[in-house]
Amino acid sequence: MDKVNKNNTKVSEKQQQAEKLLDEMTNLLLSGDEIAFSDLILDWYRMDLECSSVSLPVDIDELRLAIKASLLERLTEVLNSPPHNGSQKTPQWCKGIGALSHPVRLQSDRLLEDEQYCKAFQKRNLLVVSNFMFFI
């Protein structure tokens, strides 16, 4: 069943699923539960959700917003690469989400001193390994 968002625009069930999953992924990444996080990434792929369908989150917390934009950009990269060769697009609003004032290590146990970081996250001052989410 479709619902209507705050802009009086119809929101499909798939869009609702994508936005809910993105919230859950953000929570798990912040809590450090990478196993459950990985399961949700696979769920995204299995449900064939579209990154571009995610509307601008209502989060006022800049860390959560930066993570969500980075996750969508990284999902787009991964799902458009072999073997998937998808046609995902990042939502336009992601471009307007800038860097945090201080770096945040989202994988502190796995990051080394001279680690190469994932560019989709690093540009927002979020630090994760360079091959982050490349397991699907």
PDB file of C-alpha atoms in Angstrom:
ATOM      1  CA  MET A   1       0.000   0.000   0.000  1.00  0.00           C
ATOM      2  CA  ASP A   2       1.409   3.384  -0.985  1.00  0.00           C
ATOM      3  CA  LYS A   3       1.544   6.213   1.509  1.00  0.00           C
ATOM      4  CA  VAL A   4       1.963   9.960   1.136  1.00  0.00           C
ATOM      5  CA  ASN A   5       5.018  11.803   2.472  1.00  0.00           C
ATOM      6  CA  LYS A   6       5.161  15.302   3.968  1.00  0.00           C
ATOM      7  CA  ASN A   7       5.311  16.834   0.458  1.00  0.00           C
ATOM      8  CA  ASN A   8       2.040  15.108  -0.467  1.00  0.00           C
ATOM      9  CA  THR A   9       3.944  12.833  -2.837  1.00  0.00           C
ATOM     10  CA  LYS A  10       3.082   9.172  -3.136  1.00  0.00           C
ATOM     11  CA  VAL A  11       5.713   6.884  -1.619  1.00  0.00           C
ATOM     12  CA  SER A  12       5.792   3.336  -2.977  1.00  0.00           C
ATOM     13  CA  GLU A  13       6.209   0.279  -0.796  1.00  0.00           C
ATOM     14  CA  LYS A  14       9.685  -0.298  -2.270  1.00  0.00           C
ATOM     15  CA  GLN A  15      10.697   3.266  -1.414  1.00  0.00           C
ATOM     16  CA  GLN A  16       9.406   2.770   2.127  1.00  0.00           C
ATOM     17  CA  GLN A  17      11.456  -0.441   2.377  1.00  0.00           C
ATOM     18  CA  ALA A  18      14.583   1.309   1.077  1.00  0.00           C
ATOM     19  CA  GLU A  19      14.244   4.188   3.532  1.00  0.00           C
ATOM     20  CA  LYS A  20      13.578   1.836   6.461  1.00  0.00           C
ATOM     21  CA  LEU A  21      16.554  -0.341   5.528  1.00  0.00           C
ATOM     22  CA  LEU A  22      18.790   2.730   5.233  1.00  0.00           C
ATOM     23  CA  ASP A  23      17.761   3.779   8.770  1.00  0.00           C
ATOM     24  CA  GLU A  24      18.535   0.298  10.085  1.00  0.00           C
ATOM     25  CA  MET A  25      21.899   0.176   8.280  1.00  0.00           C
ATOM     26  CA  THR A  26      22.829   3.536   9.791  1.00  0.00           C
ATOM     27  CA  ASN A  27      21.909   2.350  13.300  1.00  0.00           C
ATOM     28  CA  LEU A  28      23.925  -0.850  12.925  1.00  0.00           C
ATOM     29  CA  LEU A  29      26.957   0.945  11.503  1.00  0.00           C
ATOM     30  CA  LEU A  30      26.905   3.396  14.415  1.00  0.00           C
ATOM     31  CA  SER A  31      26.579   0.555  16.930  1.00  0.00           C
ATOM     32  CA  GLY A  32      29.443  -1.393  15.323  1.00  0.00           C
ATOM     33  CA  ASP A  33      27.348  -4.449  14.436  1.00  0.00           C
ATOM     34  CA  GLU A  34      28.954  -5.205  11.078  1.00  0.00           C
ATOM     35  CA  ILE A  35      27.470  -8.714  10.813  1.00  0.00           C
ATOM     36  CA  ALA A  36      23.862  -7.518  11.020  1.00  0.00           C
ATOM     37  CA  PHE A  37      24.814  -4.544   8.800  1.00  0.00           C
ATOM     38  CA  SER A  38      26.135  -6.955   6.144  1.00  0.00           C
ATOM     39  CA  ASP A  39      22.866  -8.874   6.211  1.00  0.00           C
ATOM     40  CA  LEU A  40      20.945  -5.670   5.464  1.00  0.00           C
ATOM     41  CA  ILE A  41      23.204  -4.858   2.510  1.00  0.00           C
ATOM     42  CA  LEU A  42      22.404  -8.289   1.100  1.00  0.00           C
ATOM     43  CA  ASP A  43      18.688  -7.680   1.783  1.00  0.00           C
ATOM     44  CA  TRP A  44      18.908  -4.424  -0.217  1.00  0.00           C
ATOM     45  CA  TYR A  45      20.362  -6.363  -3.142  1.00  0.00           C
ATOM     46  CA  ARG A  46      17.876  -9.257  -2.886  1.00  0.00           C
ATOM     47  CA  MET A  47      14.883  -6.903  -2.712  1.00  0.00           C
ATOM     48  CA  ASP A  48      16.217  -5.015  -5.750  1.00  0.00           C
ATOM     49  CA  LEU A  49      15.819  -1.644  -4.039  1.00  0.00           C
ATOM     50  CA  GLU A  50      16.705   1.562  -5.865  1.00  0.00           C
ATOM     51  CA  CYS A  51      19.138   4.010  -4.280  1.00  0.00           C
ATOM     52  CA  SER A  52      17.605   6.866  -6.271  1.00  0.00           C
ATOM     53  CA  SER A  53      14.195   6.262  -4.692  1.00  0.00           C
ATOM     54  CA  VAL A  54      15.351   7.361  -1.239  1.00  0.00           C
ATOM     55  CA  SER A  55      14.082  10.825  -0.419  1.00  0.00           C
ATOM     56  CA  LEU A  56      15.996  13.320   1.696  1.00  0.00           C
ATOM     57  CA  PRO A  57      15.899  11.969   5.258  1.00  0.00           C
ATOM     58  CA  VAL A  58      14.361  14.098   7.973  1.00  0.00           C
ATOM     59  CA  ASP A  59      17.401  13.509  10.196  1.00  0.00           C
ATOM     60  CA  ILE A  60      18.669  16.641  11.862  1.00  0.00           C
ATOM     61  CA  ASP A  61      21.729  14.800  13.162  1.00  0.00           C
ATOM     62  CA  GLU A  62      24.499  15.617  10.674  1.00  0.00           C
ATOM     63  CA  LEU A  63      26.390  12.379  11.416  1.00  0.00           C
ATOM     64  CA  ARG A  64      23.384  10.197  10.524  1.00  0.00           C
ATOM     65  CA  LEU A  65      22.710  12.254   7.405  1.00  0.00           C
ATOM     66  CA  ALA A  66      26.358  11.988   6.295  1.00  0.00           C
ATOM     67  CA  ILE A  67      26.307   8.224   6.841  1.00  0.00           C
ATOM     68  CA  LYS A  68      23.093   7.805   4.856  1.00  0.00           C
ATOM     69  CA  ALA A  69      24.411   9.816   1.904  1.00  0.00           C
ATOM     70  CA  SER A  70      27.688   7.852   1.977  1.00  0.00           C
ATOM     71  CA  LEU A  71      25.883   4.512   2.182  1.00  0.00           C
ATOM     72  CA  LEU A  72      23.760   5.339  -0.845  1.00  0.00           C
ATOM     73  CA  GLU A  73      26.772   6.487  -2.861  1.00  0.00           C
ATOM     74  CA  ARG A  74      28.692   3.344  -1.932  1.00  0.00           C
ATOM     75  CA  LEU A  75      25.714   1.089  -2.686  1.00  0.00           C
ATOM     76  CA  THR A  76      25.472   2.721  -6.102  1.00  0.00           C
ATOM     77  CA  GLU A  77      29.184   2.071  -6.767  1.00  0.00           C
ATOM     78  CA  VAL A  78      29.035  -1.546  -5.645  1.00  0.00           C
ATOM     79  CA  LEU A  79      25.792  -2.469  -7.378  1.00  0.00           C
ATOM     80  CA  ASN A  80      26.908  -0.871 -10.656  1.00  0.00           C
ATOM     81  CA  SER A  81      30.205  -2.814 -10.643  1.00  0.00           C
ATOM     82  CA  PRO A  82      30.731  -6.382 -11.871  1.00  0.00           C
ATOM     83  CA  PRO A  83      29.275  -8.883 -11.330  1.00  0.00           C
ATOM     84  CA  HIS A  84      26.067  -6.899 -10.762  1.00  0.00           C
ATOM     85  CA  ASN A  85      26.467  -4.283 -13.513  1.00  0.00           C
ATOM     86  CA  GLY A  86      23.385  -2.464 -12.298  1.00  0.00           C
ATOM     87  CA  SER A  87      22.041   0.926 -13.251  1.00  0.00           C
ATOM     88  CA  GLN A  88      21.677   2.435  -9.782  1.00  0.00           C
ATOM     89  CA  LYS A  89      21.742   6.203  -9.371  1.00  0.00           C
ATOM     90  CA  THR A  90      22.500   8.207  -6.254  1.00  0.00           C
ATOM     91  CA  PRO A  91      19.746  10.587  -5.122  1.00  0.00           C
ATOM     92  CA  GLN A  92      20.487  14.236  -5.950  1.00  0.00           C
ATOM     93  CA  TRP A  93      20.276  15.295  -2.294  1.00  0.00           C
ATOM     94  CA  CYS A  94      23.436  13.287  -1.477  1.00  0.00           C
ATOM     95  CA  LYS A  95      25.584  15.831  -3.341  1.00  0.00           C
ATOM     96  CA  GLY A  96      24.569  18.524  -0.859  1.00  0.00           C
ATOM     97  CA  ILE A  97      25.721  16.601   2.218  1.00  0.00           C
ATOM     98  CA  GLY A  98      29.149  17.899   3.142  1.00  0.00           C
ATOM     99  CA  ALA A  99      31.948  16.813   5.426  1.00  0.00           C
ATOM    100  CA  LEU A 100      31.680  16.592   9.180  1.00  0.00           C
ATOM    101  CA  SER A 101      33.921  18.977  11.121  1.00  0.00           C
ATOM    102  CA  HIS A 102      35.883  16.080  12.701  1.00  0.00           C
ATOM    103  CA  PRO A 103      36.735  12.601  11.377  1.00  0.00           C
ATOM    104  CA  VAL A 104      34.599   9.717  12.623  1.00  0.00           C
ATOM    105  CA  ARG A 105      35.990   6.185  12.500  1.00  0.00           C
ATOM    106  CA  LEU A 106      33.102   3.847  11.803  1.00  0.00           C
ATOM    107  CA  GLN A 107      35.255   0.709  11.850  1.00  0.00           C
ATOM    108  CA  SER A 108      37.805   1.511  14.532  1.00  0.00           C
ATOM    109  CA  ASP A 109      38.787  -2.145  15.040  1.00  0.00           C
ATOM    110  CA  ARG A 110      39.596  -2.636  11.373  1.00  0.00           C
ATOM    111  CA  LEU A 111      41.291   0.644  10.446  1.00  0.00           C
ATOM    112  CA  LEU A 112      45.069   0.740  10.316  1.00  0.00           C
ATOM    113  CA  GLU A 113      47.339   3.764  10.632  1.00  0.00           C
ATOM    114  CA  ASP A 114      47.984   4.170   6.884  1.00  0.00           C
ATOM    115  CA  GLU A 115      44.717   2.641   5.704  1.00  0.00           C
ATOM    116  CA  GLN A 116      43.198   3.546   2.349  1.00  0.00           C
ATOM    117  CA  TYR A 117      39.659   4.722   2.990  1.00  0.00           C
ATOM    118  CA  CYS A 118      36.451   4.422   0.994  1.00  0.00           C
ATOM    119  CA  LYS A 119      36.093   7.663  -0.954  1.00  0.00           C
ATOM    120  CA  ALA A 120      32.272   7.881  -0.662  1.00  0.00           C
ATOM    121  CA  PHE A 121      32.681   8.059   3.114  1.00  0.00           C
ATOM    122  CA  GLN A 122      36.036   9.828   3.371  1.00  0.00           C
ATOM    123  CA  LYS A 123      34.811  12.934   1.543  1.00  0.00           C
ATOM    124  CA  ARG A 124      32.390  13.422   4.457  1.00  0.00           C
ATOM    125  CA  ASN A 125      35.099  12.806   7.061  1.00  0.00           C
ATOM    126  CA  LEU A 126      33.813   9.283   7.765  1.00  0.00           C
ATOM    127  CA  LEU A 127      36.441   6.563   7.832  1.00  0.00           C
ATOM    128  CA  VAL A 128      35.814   2.992   6.648  1.00  0.00           C
ATOM    129  CA  VAL A 129      38.094   0.583   4.773  1.00  0.00           C
ATOM    130  CA  SER A 130      38.458   1.142   1.033  1.00  0.00           C
ATOM    131  CA  ASN A 131      36.699  -2.098   0.077  1.00  0.00           C
ATOM    132  CA  PHE A 132      33.763  -1.439   2.411  1.00  0.00           C
ATOM    133  CA  MET A 133      30.589  -3.279   1.284  1.00  0.00           C
ATOM    134  CA  PHE A 134      32.295  -4.960  -1.673  1.00  0.00           C
ATOM    135  CA  PHE A 135      31.201  -8.426  -0.520  1.00  0.00           C
ATOM    136  CA  ILE A 136      27.897  -8.563  -2.397  1.00  0.00           C
TER     137      ILE A 136
END
